[in-house]
Amino acid sequence: MGWGSSSSSVLGLGLVCLVTVSMVWSSVSGIGANWGTQASHPLPPDTVVKLLRENGFQKVKLFDAQYDTLRALGRSGLEVMVGIPNDMLLSLATSVKAAEKWVAKNVSTHISTDNVNIRYVAVGNEPFLETYNGSFLRTTYPALQNIQSALIKAGLSNQVKVTIPLNADVYESLNGLPSGGDFRADIHDLMIAIVKFLSDNGAPFTVNIYPFISLYSDPNFPVEYAFFDGNASPIVDGKATYYNMFDANYDTLVWALQKNGFGNLPIIVGEIGWPTDGDRNANLNYAQRFNAGFMSHIAGGKGTPMRAGPIDAYLFSLIDEDAKSIQPGNFERHWGIFYYDGSPKYQLNLGTTNSGALVKAPSVEYLEQKWCVMRPSAKLDDPQVAPSVSYACGLGDCTSLGYGTSCGNLDARGNISYAFNSYFQINNQLDSACKFPNLSMITKTNPSVGTCRFPLMIKPYYGGAGRLQKLSSSLAAALVLMLLTLV
Ligand SMILES: *[C@@H]1O[C@H](CO)[C@@H](O)[C@H](O)[C@H]1NC(C)=O
Ligand SMILES: *[C@@H]1O[C@H](CO)[C@@H](O)[C@H](O)[C@H]1NC(C)=O
Ligand SMILES: *[C@@H]1O[C@H](CO)[C@@H](O)[C@H](O)[C@H]1NC(C)=O
Ligand SMILES: *[C@@H]1O[C@H](CO)[C@@H](O)[C@H](O)[C@H]1NC(C)=O
């Protein structure tokens, strides 16, 4: 998630095909959202389901199959894509029994007892990313086949379709234009086998498209081309003209499919969005411009130059996740259209509510109004400062600090306070989590300034087993800090 198509060859663009592509896909229209749960303090699942419904989302995509999450989705009417994490692919690839158990537990039960509207199983998540060094190349397709067999055996194969959310670099363009689109040479045969299997089973191709990542990884990427305002210099590909990267990238896939004999395969855009912090190009303005632009771009149901008709898409993402790996970049924890507490970040009209505005999550409970900051008497050159900050940032979240970020204008003391507070809040405001040796103190005055929000954490949700485990590890972290302090 979030690791996207960085290949600039796919910026390309494409030719209007003379063959009319007949749309065979009768999916519900409407917009979907990705619901990830890698957060120190996830909102209770029932609250998230209300958030989804009140904002008029019709579909939700998950990255796993947590019991509480699915139960909360029961009877909500929302279409659900459940996910299988990459680390389960090996066992599902090698054992039909394991696949049957997975389907029984994580699909059949929820459909029959909780009335969850499960429509897709996402097998793996971007398993062919180059970052994974080919680790999942041999297991993804057999896992897909085993899950499909298990769905057939469970009598669910008409209502539940398999798919694999893929990063957009599984295809590339040989000439830089959409018309040059084909599957990446090193995985070409595998991709054709998968595409044929999806086609034979009436299942869609799922792709994640990220103009932000192109801009992040290529300083020469033309900024305007990432957006939908039509201000970019158009790129002409035969009879088609492209004004934005999304259309060009999507059509590169359409060309790749068509060239290999699968021009009618339905496409789902599994992830699309823009982060709001953690990089100079990740901010509220750009995120709003991108998401609002995307929503109006797809609103008419016009499609792309190569494929007319509605675009089936899931925004990435619903809510920020402060526990995600920042290996892809500090922006990774800031993809939400809502903050961690379910409050909207900016004005966005999804075309689904009367007011045209985002609605915040209902009845969210916060911890006490207090923050941990640097003591006024503490000295910047105190030798304890550096280890304390690095400890706090290591276990807290400092991705809003640094050049071009929301807290990028803090002075040195502000930086240190931000780090201390993040650690303190993530540890549920335990007194022991604000005991940096002679450096920190608790205040009731909100230290937020300008665009820089010092978080005030929400109450932890104790519903699932994973949560309790997480809580005990944060208690352990607080104990370690206490011990450090005593030394
Ligand atoms: C069901 O999904 C959960 C969450 O992804 C996973 O931990 C569990 O192992 C799955 N159950 C089976 C029987 O595979
Ligand atoms: C992939 O390979 C690189 C270089 O050999 C290595 O640094 C990295 O840890 C590997 N990543 C994974 C996920 O195996
Ligand atoms: C604040 O912290 C950020 C990130 O660690 C750093 O880049 C910046 O230089 C710091 N600013 C000051 C004034 O210390
Ligand atoms: C804290 O400050 C006091 C007084 O300035 C000093 O005596 C003490 O050694 C300091 N403690 C630590 C852990 O640095």
XYZ file of C-alpha atoms and ligand atoms in Angstrom, residues 64-66 83 85 88 98 101-102 105-106, ligand 1:
25
model
C -6.743 -8.956 6.067
C -9.795 -10.608 7.555
C -9.908 -9.510 11.192
C -7.563 -9.463 1.996
C -1.626 -10.783 3.622
C 0.027 -16.229 4.217
C -5.394 -24.354 4.259
C -10.037 -23.357 6.024
C -9.279 -19.754 5.162
C -13.409 -19.071 8.514
C -12.918 -15.742 6.791
C -8.481 -15.686 8.794
O -7.922 -14.403 8.635
C -7.146 -13.976 9.744
C -6.790 -12.507 9.548
O -6.149 -12.254 8.332
C -5.939 -14.889 9.853
O -5.135 -14.492 10.940
C -6.414 -16.313 10.058
O -5.318 -17.195 10.073
C -7.388 -16.720 8.948
N -7.979 -18.016 9.290
C -7.656 -19.141 8.661
C -8.351 -20.383 9.140
O -6.860 -19.194 7.744
